Amino acid sequence: KAGVTQTPRYLIKTRGQQVTLSCSPISGHRSVSWYQQTPGQGLQFLFEYFSETQRNKGNFPGRFSGRQFSNSRSEMNVSTLELGDSALYLCASSAEVAGELFFGEGSRLTVL
Amino acid sequence: AQSVTQPDIHITVSEGASLELRCNYSYGATPYLFWYVQSPGQGLQLLLKYFSGDTLVQGIKGFEAEFKRSQSSFNLRKPSVHWSDAAEYFCAVGAQGSQGNLIFGKGTKLSVKP
């Protein structure tokens, strides 16, 4: 069974631009969560989607948004990029009952 | 508020020595507890989890952890460390019904001396 796939793996943007990251969960998993990982703040929860509905949201500004499609694939978008948005963005999927998160390898965003 | 503390930022052990990584949590109800490992440039891999039942939990790669409610701790142990165990280890706490929303500790980086 294929794991969680995130694209792109690496990207460089400039301040003020916007970015979209994609996540394909493990087949059969309907829950997708997003995390931001930085050296200073560590791993922080962004949001969780289940069956195309946002179920939980972390404490991030409205510039961070996401969505989930009917096939459970998810995207997150960051608008008006700031230098502080440079981070590794991790996506994780889970089967609802198991409660275990399976993480992708992440998308590393650098904002110049 | 929920929180997870990993007191040790960096630990160095000799190959073959035993290992214990500390984790303390703050949570109002019975928590779901996890240990994840992250190698450089990689995502996180689940080592083990505690939901309920036996407080000593066995995981992959020879790791185990013990849940101690009285101490709000969930320490990770391994009897004999291998060079391939060098990585960063994260403890996390989650809530029932919100498994996608985990609170992570800041991590402990493990170095292994030959």
Coordinates of N, CA and C in Angstrom, one line a residue:
Chain A
K1 N 0.9 -1.2 0.0 CA 0.0 0.0 0.0 C 0.9 1.2 0.0
A2 N 0.6 2.2 -0.9 CA 1.4 3.4 -1.0 C 1.2 4.2 0.2
G3 N 2.3 5.0 0.6 CA 2.2 5.8 1.8 C 1.6 7.2 1.4
V4 N 1.7 8.1 2.3 CA 1.2 9.5 2.1 C 2.2 10.2 1.2
T5 N 1.7 10.8 0.1 CA 2.5 11.4 -0.9 C 2.3 12.9 -0.9
Q6 N 3.3 13.7 -0.8 CA 3.2 15.1 -0.7 C 4.0 15.7 -1.9
T7 N 3.4 16.7 -2.6 CA 4.1 17.4 -3.7 C 3.8 18.9 -3.5
P8 N 4.8 19.7 -4.0 CA 6.1 19.3 -4.3 C 7.0 19.1 -3.1
R9 N 8.1 18.5 -3.2 CA 8.9 18.2 -2.0 C 9.7 19.5 -1.6
Y10 N 10.1 20.3 -2.6 CA 10.8 21.5 -2.3 C 10.3 22.6 -3.1
L11 N 10.2 23.8 -2.6 CA 9.9 24.9 -3.4 C 10.4 26.2 -2.7
I12 N 10.6 27.2 -3.6 CA 11.1 28.5 -3.1 C 10.2 29.5 -3.7
K13 N 9.7 30.4 -2.8 CA 8.8 31.5 -3.1 C 9.4 32.8 -2.6
T14 N 8.8 33.9 -3.0 CA 9.2 35.2 -2.5 C 8.1 35.8 -1.7
R15 N 8.4 36.7 -0.8 CA 7.4 37.3 0.1 C 6.3 37.9 -0.8
G16 N 5.1 37.7 -0.3 CA 3.9 38.2 -1.0 C 3.2 37.2 -1.9
Q17 N 4.0 36.2 -2.3 CA 3.4 35.2 -3.3 C 2.5 34.3 -2.5
Q18 N 1.8 33.4 -3.2 CA 1.0 32.4 -2.5 C 1.5 31.0 -3.0
V19 N 1.2 30.0 -2.2 CA 1.7 28.7 -2.5 C 0.6 27.6 -2.2
T20 N 0.5 26.6 -3.0 CA -0.4 25.5 -2.8 C 0.4 24.2 -2.7
L21 N 0.1 23.5 -1.6 CA 0.8 22.2 -1.4 C -0.3 21.1 -1.5
S22 N 0.1 19.9 -2.0 CA -0.8 18.8 -2.2 C -0.4 17.6 -1.4
C23 N -1.4 16.9 -1.0 CA -1.3 15.7 -0.2 C -2.2 14.6 -0.6
S24 N -1.7 13.4 -1.0 CA -2.5 12.3 -1.3 C -2.4 11.3 -0.1
P25 N -3.5 11.0 0.6 CA -3.4 10.1 1.7 C -3.3 8.6 1.3
I26 N -3.1 7.8 2.3 CA -3.1 6.4 2.1 C -4.5 6.0 1.6
S27 N -4.5 5.1 0.7 CA -5.8 4.6 0.2 C -6.7 4.1 1.3
G28 N -7.9 4.6 1.3 CA -8.9 4.2 2.4 C -8.9 5.1 3.6
H29 N -7.9 6.0 3.7 CA -7.9 6.9 4.8 C -8.7 8.2 4.5
R30 N -9.6 8.6 5.3 CA -10.5 9.7 5.0 C -10.1 10.9 5.8
S31 N -9.2 10.8 6.8 CA -8.8 12.0 7.6 C -7.4 12.4 7.1
V32 N -7.3 13.7 6.9 CA -6.0 14.3 6.5 C -5.7 15.5 7.4
S33 N -4.5 15.5 8.0 CA -4.1 16.6 8.9 C -2.8 17.2 8.3
W34 N -2.7 18.5 8.6 CA -1.5 19.3 8.2 C -0.8 19.8 9.4
Y35 N 0.5 19.8 9.3 CA 1.4 20.3 10.4 C 2.5 21.2 9.8
Q36 N 2.9 22.2 10.5 CA 4.0 23.1 10.2 C 5.1 22.7 11.1
Q37 N 6.3 22.5 10.6 CA 7.5 22.2 11.4 C 8.6 23.2 11.2
T38 N 9.0 23.9 12.2 CA 10.1 24.9 12.2 C 11.0 24.6 13.3
P39 N 12.3 25.0 13.2 CA 13.2 24.8 14.3 C 12.8 25.5 15.6
G40 N 12.2 26.7 15.5 CA 11.9 27.4 16.7 C 10.6 27.0 17.3
Q41 N 9.6 26.7 16.6 CA 8.2 26.4 17.1 C 7.9 24.9 17.1
G42 N 8.8 24.1 16.5 CA 8.5 22.7 16.4 C 7.4 22.3 15.5
L43 N 6.7 21.3 15.9 CA 5.5 20.8 15.1 C 4.3 21.4 15.6
Q44 N 3.6 22.1 14.7 CA 2.3 22.8 15.1 C 1.2 22.3 14.2
F45 N 0.1 22.1 14.8 CA -1.1 21.6 14.0 C -1.7 22.8 13.3
L46 N -2.0 22.5 12.0 CA -2.6 23.5 11.2 C -4.1 23.3 11.1
F47 N -4.5 22.2 10.5 CA -5.9 21.8 10.4 C -6.1 20.3 10.0
E48 N -7.3 19.8 10.2 CA -7.6 18.5 10.0 C -8.9 18.4 9.1
Y49 N -8.9 17.6 8.1 CA -10.1 17.4 7.3 C -10.6 16.0 7.3
F50 N -11.9 15.8 7.3 CA -12.5 14.5 7.2 C -13.7 14.6 6.4
S51 N -13.7 13.7 5.4 CA -14.9 13.7 4.4 C -15.2 15.2 3.9
E52 N -14.2 15.8 3.5 CA -14.3 17.2 2.8 C -14.6 18.3 3.8
T53 N -14.7 18.0 5.1 CA -15.1 19.0 6.1 C -13.9 19.3 7.0
Q54 N -13.7 20.5 7.3 CA -12.6 20.8 8.3 C -13.1 20.5 9.6
R55 N -12.4 19.6 10.3 CA -12.9 19.2 11.6 C -12.2 19.9 12.8
N56 N -11.0 20.3 12.6 CA -10.3 21.0 13.6 C -9.3 22.0 12.9
K57 N -9.0 23.0 13.7 CA -8.2 24.1 13.1 C -7.2 24.5 14.2
G58 N -6.0 24.7 13.9 CA -5.0 25.2 14.8 C -5.0 26.7 14.8
N59 N -4.0 27.3 15.6 CA -4.0 28.7 15.8 C -3.1 29.4 14.8
F60 N -3.5 29.4 13.6 CA -2.8 30.0 12.5 C -3.7 31.1 11.9
P61 N -3.0 32.2 11.3 CA -3.8 33.2 10.7 C -4.6 32.7 9.4
G62 N -5.6 33.5 9.0 CA -6.4 33.1 7.9 C -5.7 33.0 6.6
R63 N -4.4 33.4 6.5 CA -3.7 33.2 5.3 C -3.5 31.7 5.0
F64 N -3.6 30.9 6.0 CA -3.4 29.5 5.9 C -4.8 28.9 5.7
S65 N -5.0 28.2 4.6 CA -6.3 27.5 4.4 C -6.1 26.2 3.8
G66 N -7.1 25.4 3.8 CA -7.0 24.1 3.2 C -8.3 23.6 2.6
R67 N -8.3 22.5 2.0 CA -9.5 21.8 1.5 C -9.2 20.4 1.3
Q68 N -10.3 19.6 1.2 CA -10.2 18.2 0.9 C -11.2 17.9 -0.2
F69 N -10.8 17.0 -1.1 CA -11.6 16.6 -2.2 C -12.3 15.3 -1.9
S70 N -13.2 15.0 -2.8 CA -14.0 13.8 -2.5 C -13.2 12.5 -2.5
N71 N -12.0 12.5 -3.2 CA -11.2 11.3 -3.2 C -10.2 11.3 -2.0
S72 N -10.4 12.2 -1.0 CA -9.6 12.4 0.2 C -8.3 13.2 0.0
R73 N -7.9 13.4 -1.2 CA -6.8 14.2 -1.4 C -7.0 15.6 -0.8
S74 N -5.9 16.2 -0.4 CA -6.0 17.5 0.3 C -5.0 18.5 -0.2
E75 N -5.4 19.7 -0.2 CA -4.4 20.8 -0.5 C -4.5 21.8 0.6
M76 N -3.3 22.5 0.8 CA -3.3 23.6 1.7 C -2.7 24.8 0.9
N77 N -3.1 25.9 1.3 CA -2.7 27.1 0.6 C -2.3 28.2 1.6
V78 N -1.2 28.8 1.3 CA -0.7 30.0 2.1 C -0.6 31.2 1.2
S79 N -1.4 32.2 1.5 CA -1.4 33.4 0.7 C -0.5 34.5 1.4
T80 N -0.1 35.4 0.6 CA 0.7 36.5 1.1 C 1.9 36.0 1.9
L81 N 2.7 35.3 1.4 CA 3.8 34.6 2.1 C 4.7 35.6 2.9
E82 N 5.1 35.2 4.0 CA 6.0 35.9 4.9 C 7.3 35.1 5.1
L83 N 8.3 35.7 5.5 CA 9.6 35.0 5.7 C 9.4 33.9 6.7
G84 N 8.6 34.2 7.7 CA 8.4 33.2 8.8 C 7.6 32.0 8.4
D85 N 7.1 32.0 7.2 CA 6.3 30.8 6.7 C 7.3 29.7 6.2
S86 N 8.5 30.0 6.1 CA 9.5 29.0 5.7 C 9.5 27.9 6.7
A87 N 9.2 26.7 6.2 CA 9.0 25.6 7.1 C 8.9 24.3 6.3
L88 N 8.9 23.2 7.1 CA 8.5 21.9 6.5 C 7.1 21.7 6.8
Y89 N 6.3 21.5 5.8 CA 4.8 21.3 5.9 C 4.6 19.8 5.8
L90 N 4.1 19.2 6.8 CA 3.8 17.8 6.8 C 2.3 17.5 6.8
C91 N 2.0 16.5 6.0 CA 0.7 16.0 5.9 C 0.6 14.6 6.5
A92 N -0.5 14.3 7.1 CA -0.7 13.0 7.7 C -2.1 12.5 7.5
S93 N -2.2 11.2 7.2 CA -3.6 10.6 7.1 C -3.8 9.6 8.1
S94 N -5.1 9.3 8.4 CA -5.4 8.3 9.3 C -6.7 7.7 9.0
A95 N -6.9 6.4 9.4 CA -8.2 5.8 9.3 C -8.9 6.2 10.6
E96 N -10.1 6.5 10.5 CA -10.8 7.2 11.6 C -10.7 6.4 12.9
V97 N -10.9 5.1 12.8 CA -11.0 4.4 14.1 C -9.6 4.2 14.7
A98 N -8.6 4.0 13.9 CA -7.2 3.6 14.5 C -6.6 4.8 15.2
G99 N -6.8 6.0 14.8 CA -6.2 7.1 15.4 C -4.8 7.3 15.3
E100 N -4.2 6.5 14.4 CA -2.7 6.6 14.2 C -2.5 7.4 12.9
L101 N -1.6 8.4 13.1 CA -1.2 9.2 11.9 C -0.1 8.7 11.2
F102 N -0.2 8.7 9.8 CA 0.9 8.3 8.9 C 1.3 9.5 8.2
F103 N 2.6 9.9 8.3 CA 3.0 11.1 7.8 C 3.7 10.9 6.4
G104 N 3.6 12.0 5.6 CA 4.3 12.0 4.4 C 5.7 12.6 4.7
E105 N 6.5 12.7 3.7 CA 7.9 13.2 3.9 C 8.0 14.8 3.9
G106 N 6.9 15.4 3.6 CA 6.8 16.8 3.7 C 7.1 17.6 2.5
S107 N 6.7 18.9 2.5 CA 7.0 19.9 1.5 C 7.8 21.0 2.2
R108 N 9.1 21.1 1.7 CA 9.9 22.2 2.4 C 9.8 23.5 1.6
L109 N 9.2 24.4 2.3 CA 9.0 25.8 1.7 C 10.0 26.7 2.2
T110 N 10.6 27.4 1.2 CA 11.6 28.5 1.6 C 11.0 29.8 1.0
V111 N 10.9 30.8 1.9 CA 10.4 32.1 1.5 C 11.5 33.1 1.5
L112 N 11.8 33.7 0.4 CA 12.9 34.7 0.3 C 12.4 36.1 0.2
Chain B
A1 N -4.5 23.9 29.4 CA -4.2 23.5 28.0 C -3.3 22.3 27.9
Q2 N -3.5 21.6 26.9 CA -2.6 20.4 26.7 C -1.2 20.9 26.4
S3 N -0.2 20.1 26.8 CA 1.1 20.4 26.5 C 2.0 19.1 26.7
V4 N 3.1 19.1 26.0 CA 4.0 18.0 26.1 C 5.4 18.6 26.3
T5 N 6.2 18.1 27.3 CA 7.5 18.5 27.6 C 8.5 17.4 27.4
Q6 N 9.5 17.7 26.6 CA 10.6 16.7 26.4 C 11.8 17.5 27.0
P7 N 12.2 17.2 28.2 CA 13.3 18.0 28.9 C 14.6 18.0 28.2
D8 N 14.9 16.9 27.5 CA 16.3 16.8 26.9 C 16.2 17.1 25.4
I9 N 17.0 18.2 25.1 CA 17.0 18.6 23.7 C 17.9 17.7 22.9
H10 N 19.0 17.2 23.5 CA 20.0 16.4 22.8 C 20.6 15.4 23.7
I11 N 20.6 14.2 23.3 CA 21.2 13.1 24.1 C 22.2 12.3 23.2
T12 N 23.4 12.0 23.8 CA 24.3 11.2 23.1 C 24.6 9.9 23.9
V13 N 24.4 8.8 23.3 CA 24.7 7.5 24.0 C 25.6 6.7 23.1
S14 N 26.3 5.7 23.7 CA 27.2 4.8 23.0 C 26.4 3.7 22.4
E15 N 26.8 3.2 21.3 CA 26.1 2.1 20.7 C 26.2 0.9 21.6
G16 N 25.0 0.3 21.8 CA 24.9 -0.9 22.7 C 24.4 -0.5 24.1
A17 N 24.5 0.8 24.4 CA 24.0 1.3 25.7 C 22.5 1.4 25.7
S18 N 22.0 1.4 26.9 CA 20.5 1.6 27.0 C 20.1 3.1 26.8
L19 N 18.8 3.3 26.5 CA 18.4 4.6 26.2 C 17.0 4.8 27.0
E20 N 16.9 6.0 27.5 CA 15.6 6.5 28.0 C 15.4 7.9 27.6
L21 N 14.3 8.2 26.9 CA 13.9 9.6 26.5 C 12.7 9.9 27.3
R22 N 12.8 11.1 27.9 CA 11.7 11.5 28.8 C 10.6 12.3 28.1
C23 N 9.4 12.1 28.6 CA 8.3 12.9 28.1 C 7.3 13.1 29.2
N24 N 6.9 14.3 29.5 CA 5.8 14.6 30.4 C 4.7 15.4 29.7
Y25 N 3.5 15.1 30.1 CA 2.4 15.7 29.4 C 1.4 16.4 30.4
S26 N 0.7 17.3 29.9 CA -0.4 17.9 30.7 C -1.7 17.8 29.9
Y27 N -2.6 17.1 30.5 CA -3.9 16.8 29.8 C -4.9 16.5 30.8
G28 N -6.1 17.0 30.6 CA -7.1 16.9 31.6 C -7.8 15.5 31.7
A29 N -7.9 14.8 30.6 CA -8.5 13.5 30.7 C -7.5 12.4 30.4
T30 N -8.0 11.2 30.1 CA -7.0 10.2 29.7 C -6.5 10.5 28.3
P31 N -5.2 10.6 28.2 CA -4.7 11.0 26.9 C -4.4 9.8 26.0
Y32 N -4.3 10.1 24.7 CA -3.7 9.2 23.8 C -2.3 9.7 23.6
L33 N -1.3 8.8 23.8 CA 0.1 9.1 23.8 C 0.8 8.4 22.7
F34 N 1.8 9.1 22.1 CA 2.5 8.6 20.9 C 4.0 9.0 21.0
W35 N 4.8 8.1 20.4 CA 6.2 8.5 20.2 C 6.4 8.3 18.7
Y36 N 7.0 9.4 18.1 CA 7.4 9.3 16.7 C 8.9 9.5 16.5
V37 N 9.4 9.1 15.4 CA 10.8 9.3 15.1 C 10.9 9.9 13.8
Q38 N 11.9 10.8 13.6 CA 12.1 11.5 12.4 C 13.6 11.5 12.0
S39 N 13.9 10.9 10.9 CA 15.3 11.0 10.4 C 15.4 12.2 9.5
P40 N 16.6 12.7 9.3 CA 16.8 14.0 8.6 C 16.2 13.9 7.2
G41 N 15.4 15.0 6.9 CA 14.8 15.0 5.6 C 13.6 14.1 5.4
Q42 N 13.2 13.5 6.5 CA 12.1 12.6 6.3 C 10.8 13.0 7.1
G43 N 9.7 12.3 6.9 CA 8.6 12.6 7.7 C 8.7 11.8 9.0
L44 N 7.6 11.8 9.8 CA 7.6 11.1 11.1 C 7.1 9.7 10.9
Q45 N 7.7 8.8 11.7 CA 7.3 7.4 11.7 C 6.8 7.1 13.1
L46 N 5.7 6.4 13.2 CA 5.2 6.1 14.6 C 6.0 4.9 15.1
L47 N 6.5 5.1 16.4 CA 7.2 4.0 17.1 C 6.2 3.2 17.9
L48 N 5.4 3.9 18.6 CA 4.4 3.2 19.5 C 3.3 4.2 19.9
K49 N 2.2 3.6 20.5 CA 1.1 4.4 20.9 C 0.5 3.8 22.2
Y50 N -0.1 4.6 23.0 CA -0.9 4.2 24.1 C -2.2 4.8 24.1
F51 N -3.2 3.9 24.1 CA -4.6 4.4 24.2 C -5.3 4.0 25.5
S52 N -5.1 2.8 25.9 CA -5.6 2.3 27.2 C -5.0 1.0 27.5
G53 N -5.3 0.4 28.6 CA -4.9 -1.0 28.9 C -3.5 -1.0 29.6
D54 N -2.8 -2.0 29.2 CA -1.4 -2.3 29.7 C -0.6 -1.0 29.6
T55 N 0.0 -0.6 30.7 CA 0.7 0.7 30.7 C 2.1 0.6 30.1
L56 N 2.6 -0.6 29.8 CA 3.9 -0.9 29.2 C 3.6 -1.2 27.7
V57 N 4.0 -0.4 26.8 CA 3.7 -0.5 25.4 C 4.9 -0.9 24.6
Q58 N 4.7 -1.9 23.8 CA 5.9 -2.3 22.9 C 5.7 -1.7 21.5
G59 N 6.8 -1.3 20.9 CA 6.7 -0.7 19.6 C 7.6 -1.3 18.6
I60 N 7.9 -0.6 17.5 CA 8.7 -1.2 16.5 C 10.2 -0.9 16.9
K61 N 11.1 -1.6 16.2 CA 12.5 -1.4 16.3 C 13.0 -1.6 17.8
G62 N 12.3 -2.4 18.6 CA 12.8 -2.7 19.9 C 12.5 -1.7 21.0
F63 N 11.7 -0.7 20.6 CA 11.4 0.4 21.6 C 10.2 0.0 22.4
E64 N 10.1 0.5 23.7 CA 9.0 0.4 24.5 C 8.8 1.7 25.3
A65 N 7.6 1.9 25.8 CA 7.3 3.1 26.6 C 6.4 2.7 27.7
E66 N 6.5 3.4 28.8 CA 5.6 3.1 30.0 C 4.8 4.4 30.3
F67 N 3.5 4.2 30.4 CA 2.6 5.2 30.8 C 2.5 5.2 32.3
K68 N 2.8 6.4 33.0 CA 2.7 6.5 34.4 C 1.8 7.7 34.7
R69 N 0.5 7.4 35.0 CA -0.5 8.4 35.2 C -0.1 9.4 36.4
S70 N 0.4 8.8 37.4 CA 0.7 9.6 38.6 C 1.8 10.6 38.4
Q71 N 2.7 10.3 37.4 CA 3.8 11.2 37.1 C 3.6 11.9 35.8
S72 N 2.4 11.7 35.1 CA 2.1 12.3 33.8 C 3.3 12.1 32.9
S73 N 3.8 10.9 32.8 CA 4.9 10.6 32.0 C 4.7 9.5 31.0
F74 N 5.5 9.5 30.0 CA 5.4 8.4 29.0 C 6.8 8.3 28.4
N75 N 7.7 7.8 29.1 CA 9.1 7.7 28.7 C 9.4 6.6 27.8
L76 N 10.2 6.8 26.8 CA 10.6 5.9 25.8 C 11.9 5.2 26.2
R77 N 12.0 3.9 26.0 CA 13.2 3.1 26.4 C 13.6 2.2 25.3
K78 N 14.9 1.9 25.3 CA 15.4 0.8 24.4 C 16.6 0.2 25.1
P79 N 16.7 -1.1 25.3 CA 17.8 -1.7 26.0 C 19.1 -1.6 25.4
S80 N 19.2 -1.6 24.1 CA 20.5 -1.5 23.4 C 20.4 -0.7 22.1
V81 N 21.0 0.4 22.1 CA 20.9 1.3 21.0 C 21.8 0.9 19.8
H82 N 21.3 1.1 18.6 CA 22.0 0.8 17.4 C 22.3 2.1 16.7
W83 N 23.4 2.2 15.9 CA 23.8 3.4 15.3 C 22.6 4.0 14.4
S84 N 21.8 3.1 13.9 CA 20.7 3.5 13.0 C 19.6 4.2 13.8
D85 N 19.7 4.2 15.1 CA 18.6 4.8 15.9 C 18.9 6.3 16.0
A86 N 20.0 6.8 15.5 CA 20.3 8.3 15.6 C 19.2 9.0 14.8
A87 N 18.5 9.9 15.4 CA 17.4 10.6 14.8 C 16.8 11.5 15.8
E88 N 15.7 12.2 15.5 CA 15.0 13.0 16.4 C 13.7 12.3 16.8
Y89 N 13.4 12.4 18.1 CA 12.3 11.6 18.7 C 11.3 12.6 19.2
F90 N 10.0 12.4 18.9 CA 8.9 13.3 19.3 C 7.9 12.6 20.1
C91 N 7.5 13.1 21.3 CA 6.4 12.6 22.0 C 5.2 13.5 21.7
A92 N 4.0 12.9 21.7 CA 2.8 13.6 21.3 C 1.6 13.1 22.1
V93 N 0.7 14.0 22.4 CA -0.5 13.7 23.1 C -1.7 14.1 22.2
G94 N -2.7 13.3 22.2 CA -3.9 13.6 21.4 C -5.2 13.3 22.2
A95 N -6.3 13.7 21.7 CA -7.6 13.6 22.4 C -8.4 12.6 21.6
Q96 N -9.2 11.8 22.3 CA -10.1 10.9 21.7 C -11.1 11.7 20.8
G97 N -11.3 11.2 19.6 CA -12.2 11.9 18.7 C -11.5 13.0 17.9
S98 N -10.3 13.3 18.2 CA -9.5 14.3 17.5 C -8.1 13.8 17.2
Q99 N -8.0 12.7 16.7 CA -6.7 12.0 16.5 C -5.9 12.8 15.6
G100 N -6.4 13.6 14.7 CA -5.6 14.3 13.7 C -4.9 15.5 14.3
N101 N -5.3 15.9 15.5 CA -4.8 17.1 16.2 C -3.9 16.6 17.4
L102 N -2.7 16.5 17.1 CA -1.7 16.1 18.1 C -0.9 17.3 18.6
I103 N -0.6 17.3 19.9 CA 0.3 18.2 20.5 C 1.6 17.6 20.6
F104 N 2.6 18.1 20.0 CA 3.9 17.5 20.0 C 4.9 18.2 21.0
G105 N 5.8 17.4 21.5 CA 6.9 18.0 22.3 C 7.9 18.6 21.3
K106 N 8.9 19.3 21.8 CA 9.9 19.9 20.9 C 10.9 19.0 20.4
G107 N 10.9 17.7 20.9 CA 11.8 16.7 20.3 C 13.1 16.6 21.1
T108 N 13.6 15.4 21.0 CA 14.9 15.0 21.5 C 15.8 14.5 20.4
K109 N 16.9 15.1 20.2 CA 17.8 14.6 19.1 C 18.7 13.6 19.8
L110 N 18.8 12.4 19.2 CA 19.6 11.3 19.7 C 20.8 11.1 18.8
S111 N 22.0 11.2 19.4 CA 23.2 10.9 18.7 C 23.8 9.6 19.2
V112 N 24.4 8.8 18.4 CA 24.9 7.5 18.8 C 26.4 7.4 18.6
K113 N 27.2 7.2 19.6 CA 28.7 7.1 19.5 C 29.0 5.7 19.1
P114 N 30.0 5.5 18.2 CA 30.4 4.1 17.9 C 31.2 3.5 19.0

